[in-house]
Each structure stands twice: as C-alpha cells, then as structure tokens.
C-alpha positions as a printed Julia matrix, in Angstrom:
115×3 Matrix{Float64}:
 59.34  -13.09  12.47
 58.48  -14.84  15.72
 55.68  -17.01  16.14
 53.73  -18.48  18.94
 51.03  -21.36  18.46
 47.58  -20.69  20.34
 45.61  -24.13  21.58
 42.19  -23.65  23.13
 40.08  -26.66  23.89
 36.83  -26.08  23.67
 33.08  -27.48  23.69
 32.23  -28.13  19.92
 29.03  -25.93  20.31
 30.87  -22.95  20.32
 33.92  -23.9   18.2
 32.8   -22.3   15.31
 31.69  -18.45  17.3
 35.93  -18.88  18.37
 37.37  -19.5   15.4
 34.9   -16.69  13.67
 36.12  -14.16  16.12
 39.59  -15.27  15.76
 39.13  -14.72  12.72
 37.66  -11.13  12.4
 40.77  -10.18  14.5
 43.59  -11.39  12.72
 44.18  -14.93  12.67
 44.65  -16.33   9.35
 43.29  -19.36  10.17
 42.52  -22.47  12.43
 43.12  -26.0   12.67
 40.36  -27.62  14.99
 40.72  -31.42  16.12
 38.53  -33.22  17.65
 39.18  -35.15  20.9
 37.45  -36.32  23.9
 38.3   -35.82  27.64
 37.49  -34.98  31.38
 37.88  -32.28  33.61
 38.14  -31.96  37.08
 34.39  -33.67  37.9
 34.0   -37.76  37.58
 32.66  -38.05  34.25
 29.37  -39.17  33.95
 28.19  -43.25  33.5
 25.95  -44.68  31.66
 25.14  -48.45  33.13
 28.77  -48.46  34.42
 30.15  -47.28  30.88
 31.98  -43.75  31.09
 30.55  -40.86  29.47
 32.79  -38.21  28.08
 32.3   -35.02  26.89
 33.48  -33.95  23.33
 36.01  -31.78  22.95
 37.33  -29.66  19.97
 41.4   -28.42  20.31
 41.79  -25.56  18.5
 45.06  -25.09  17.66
 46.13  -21.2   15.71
 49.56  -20.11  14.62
 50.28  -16.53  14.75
 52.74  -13.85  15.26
 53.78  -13.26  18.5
 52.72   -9.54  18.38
 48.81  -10.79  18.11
 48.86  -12.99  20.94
 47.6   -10.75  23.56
 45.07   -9.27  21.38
 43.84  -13.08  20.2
 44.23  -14.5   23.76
 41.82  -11.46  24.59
 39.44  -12.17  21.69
 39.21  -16.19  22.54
 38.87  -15.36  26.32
 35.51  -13.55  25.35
 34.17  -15.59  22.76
 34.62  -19.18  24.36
 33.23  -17.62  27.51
 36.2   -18.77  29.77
 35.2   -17.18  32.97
 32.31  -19.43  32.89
 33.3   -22.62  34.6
 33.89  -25.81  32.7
 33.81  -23.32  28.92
 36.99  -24.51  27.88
 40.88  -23.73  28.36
 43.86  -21.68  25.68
 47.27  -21.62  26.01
 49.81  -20.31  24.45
 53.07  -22.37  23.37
 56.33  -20.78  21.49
 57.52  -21.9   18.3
 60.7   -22.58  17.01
 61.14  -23.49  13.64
 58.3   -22.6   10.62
 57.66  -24.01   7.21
 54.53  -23.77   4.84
 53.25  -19.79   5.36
 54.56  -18.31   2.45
 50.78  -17.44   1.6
 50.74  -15.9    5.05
 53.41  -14.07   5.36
 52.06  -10.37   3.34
 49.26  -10.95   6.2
 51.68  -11.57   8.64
 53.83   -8.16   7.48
 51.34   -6.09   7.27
 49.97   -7.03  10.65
 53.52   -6.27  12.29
 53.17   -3.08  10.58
 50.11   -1.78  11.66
 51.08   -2.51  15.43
 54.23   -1.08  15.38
 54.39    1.95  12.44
C-alpha cells in the first residue's frame, strides 16, 4: 500500500467540524498540533507587541486512493474558498511503521474503490 500524509492548517474554531468530516469519510484518524503564525496581512499589535493568530496543523495519514475524496471533504468543511479559512496539502510518504490496527480499514477501503 501507498500512502500520502494530508496537512491542513486551520483556525482552531473549526478544527474539530474537519477532523469530524474527515472522519465520516474515511480517515482513521487525526493528529492536530497547535501552532501560531501569519498570513499574508501584517499581523495585528497590541501597544507595539505582535498579535498572532492561533493556528491548529492538522496533519492525516491515509491511502493514497482517499486523497482526492478527503482533499474534497476538507476543502468543504474548513471553508477554503473563503479567504484567510485555512490551507491542506498533500505530501507523499515513503516509509510506514505503527498501522497494523489500520491496515483491515485500510484494505477494505482499497477494496471498495476498486472491486
């Protein structure tokens, strides 16, 4: 099996509707992180202190046959047409250890798409 690793940053008000609807369509799961940063807009100051927004990566490992279909699914549910919603990408994977309690997921997923 190949496997591709899916990182969306988002706005942690909504991190929890994304990795729901992950989720419901076929991710087995999520890994969120939280971080800080700035966009393309100064940020904002506060008595000549910097203001930045918070920021929740989160990062999903799946099988590459998913990753239109979950690319589609976190498109709609962080709301990414909106400006300044959030950004995924998607990154390939080389090398995996850890998912043997994935893997019958992971089969019968591959199965579904392609039987």
């Amino acid at each position: 099996m190949k496997f591709k690793l899916i990182m969306a940053f988002v706005k942690p008000s909504i991190t929890d509707t994304v990795v729901d609807s992950m989720k419901e369509a076929g991710a087995t799961g999520a890994t969120i992180i939280p971080a800080r940063g700035t966009g393309m807009h100064e940020a904002k100051s506060f008595f000549g202190l910097s203001i930045e927004d918070k920021t929740d990566i989160l990062v999903f490992l799946v099988e590459e046959h998913v990753v239109e279909n979950l690319m589609k699914v976190i498109r709609l549910a962080g709301k990414f047409d909106e400006p300044g919603t959030g950004i995924a990408l998607v990154l390939p994977i080389e090398h995996v250890a850890g998912l043997a309690s994935q893997m019958k997921r992971f089969k019968d997923q591959a199965r579904d798409k392609y039987f």
